[in-house]
């Protein structure tokens, strides 16, 4: 059967990514969308709030989102907070720091809680949480899949800390961790 028709959202600037994050606070917004990153994005001077819930396809096109700084309070933090079952993030590079305050459980460079698919992605930088802390995903859930991806940098936490995922009940294949993990 043919791939369903997706609503295309193009990301060219930091403001486009910020708008996507705002729009995705409504949980049904991202169903049936395909986000295409058309350029490298620098979030260095941005007040960026992590993308709350994502259920579509995010195609990074091999581009880099750099300068990510997640210092908000709470758990399930990363560039994306929740990646739903059936959602895909592919061909994306992320550089930055994920250092939330408060509970800081289920923390990942790319995704806090993953139930979708992460493929051919990389995170480089610094991640610091308390429990369930991973380079790409904090928690890789039962339907979560992480393939052909890698991390480098430093990952800190107290319990359930890993280079690719802090806690895994899903599938991790052909991934490389070059991060130091405490």
XYZ file of C-alpha atoms in Angstrom:
182
model
C 0.000 0.000 0.000
C 1.283 3.509 -0.762
C 2.625 5.750 1.982
C -0.177 7.943 3.332
C -0.176 11.599 2.309
C 1.598 13.710 4.914
C 1.153 17.379 5.620
C 4.649 18.812 5.035
C 6.167 21.320 7.449
C 9.476 22.868 6.407
C 11.980 24.037 9.012
C 14.445 26.647 7.743
C 15.147 28.770 10.848
C 15.151 28.525 14.641
C 11.785 30.338 14.736
C 10.234 27.529 12.639
C 11.474 24.941 15.139
C 10.142 27.047 18.020
C 6.710 27.222 16.319
C 6.738 23.425 15.806
C 7.380 22.983 19.528
C 4.461 25.284 20.393
C 2.134 23.530 17.925
C 3.079 20.073 19.265
C 1.814 20.951 22.746
C -1.522 19.805 21.296
C -1.028 16.028 21.187
C -2.895 15.395 17.907
C -1.121 18.170 15.966
C 1.795 16.063 14.733
C -0.232 13.050 13.555
C 0.084 12.852 9.780
C 2.810 15.484 9.456
C 6.255 15.173 7.953
C 8.741 17.756 9.152
C 11.650 18.427 6.819
C 14.730 20.186 8.169
C 16.140 22.159 5.217
C 19.183 23.714 6.900
C 21.411 23.576 9.949
C 19.759 25.396 12.870
C 21.576 27.237 15.664
C 19.595 27.543 18.897
C 22.442 29.296 20.735
C 20.470 32.455 21.581
C 17.044 30.803 21.566
C 14.685 30.249 24.462
C 13.782 26.815 23.110
C 11.156 24.678 24.829
C 11.461 20.932 24.036
C 8.944 19.542 21.530
C 6.288 18.078 23.871
C 4.699 15.217 21.892
C 5.602 14.076 18.402
C 3.717 11.463 16.369
C 4.808 12.217 12.784
C 8.009 11.939 10.777
C 10.915 14.292 11.470
C 13.415 14.115 8.599
C 16.634 15.893 9.525
C 18.075 15.530 6.010
C 21.519 15.068 7.577
C 21.382 18.593 9.044
C 22.470 19.660 12.530
C 20.541 21.387 15.294
C 23.285 22.941 17.406
C 23.285 25.037 20.538
C 20.449 23.038 22.115
C 20.121 24.000 25.767
C 17.395 22.253 27.749
C 17.437 23.580 31.312
C 13.703 23.513 32.076
C 12.270 21.856 35.172
C 10.890 18.349 35.071
C 11.154 14.878 33.621
C 10.931 13.393 30.098
C 13.252 15.976 28.590
C 15.346 16.162 25.414
C 14.938 17.887 22.049
C 11.657 15.895 22.035
C 9.896 14.993 25.290
C 7.741 12.094 23.996
C 8.085 10.250 20.671
C 4.885 8.279 20.098
C 4.545 4.782 18.651
C 4.785 4.960 14.840
C 6.670 8.279 14.925
C 10.087 8.514 13.246
C 13.100 10.778 13.711
C 15.735 10.156 11.064
C 18.954 11.612 9.654
C 19.334 14.236 12.388
C 22.377 15.508 14.271
C 21.946 17.361 17.564
C 24.642 19.187 19.529
C 24.164 20.770 22.922
C 23.313 20.260 26.569
C 20.320 18.674 28.280
C 20.528 19.599 31.957
C 17.002 19.936 33.408
C 16.238 20.822 37.009
C 13.739 19.330 39.466
C 12.900 15.610 39.124
C 15.129 15.238 36.019
C 14.146 11.625 35.331
C 13.898 10.088 31.824
C 16.352 12.426 30.104
C 17.834 11.945 26.612
C 19.761 14.033 24.138
C 17.162 13.462 21.429
C 14.096 12.059 23.202
C 13.067 11.733 26.841
C 10.579 8.860 26.404
C 10.764 6.981 23.097
C 8.015 4.707 21.783
C 8.841 5.453 18.120
C 11.832 5.001 15.813
C 15.135 6.876 15.902
C 17.319 6.045 12.908
C 20.645 7.406 11.651
C 20.773 10.112 14.340
C 23.542 11.437 16.518
C 23.818 13.467 19.694
C 27.004 15.135 20.827
C 27.251 17.114 24.009
C 26.468 17.007 27.705
C 23.530 15.333 29.440
C 22.905 15.443 33.170
C 19.893 13.967 34.934
C 19.075 11.867 37.960
C 17.440 8.590 36.855
C 16.952 6.962 33.417
C 19.433 9.095 31.488
C 20.652 8.198 27.981
C 22.566 9.739 25.108
C 19.755 9.413 22.577
C 16.746 8.412 24.715
C 16.185 8.317 28.439
C 13.644 5.487 28.217
C 13.414 3.369 25.068
C 9.965 1.796 25.499
C 8.668 -1.561 24.261
C 7.764 -0.224 20.778
C 10.876 2.000 20.703
C 13.598 1.308 18.137
C 16.983 3.021 17.880
C 19.151 2.017 14.901
C 22.364 3.155 13.182
C 22.841 6.027 15.626
C 25.620 7.278 17.906
C 26.509 9.558 20.769
C 29.605 11.353 21.973
C 30.188 13.630 24.939
C 29.420 13.118 28.615
C 26.368 11.571 30.265
C 25.772 11.840 34.015
C 23.103 10.356 36.261
C 22.603 8.312 39.424
C 20.631 5.267 38.298
C 19.887 3.661 34.921
C 22.385 5.632 32.853
C 23.538 4.550 29.374
C 25.281 5.799 26.269
C 22.375 5.130 23.907
C 19.427 4.699 26.334
C 19.203 4.902 30.105
C 16.542 2.167 30.226
C 15.621 -0.121 27.343
C 12.616 -2.408 26.897
C 12.636 -1.981 23.104
C 15.202 -2.521 20.348
C 18.657 -0.978 19.891
C 20.624 -2.070 16.801
C 23.927 -0.982 15.213
C 24.504 1.955 17.550
C 27.785 3.372 18.880
C 28.428 5.149 22.152
C 31.549 7.310 22.335
C 30.336 9.208 25.422
C 31.795 8.916 28.874
C 29.041 7.571 31.125
C 29.185 7.744 34.928
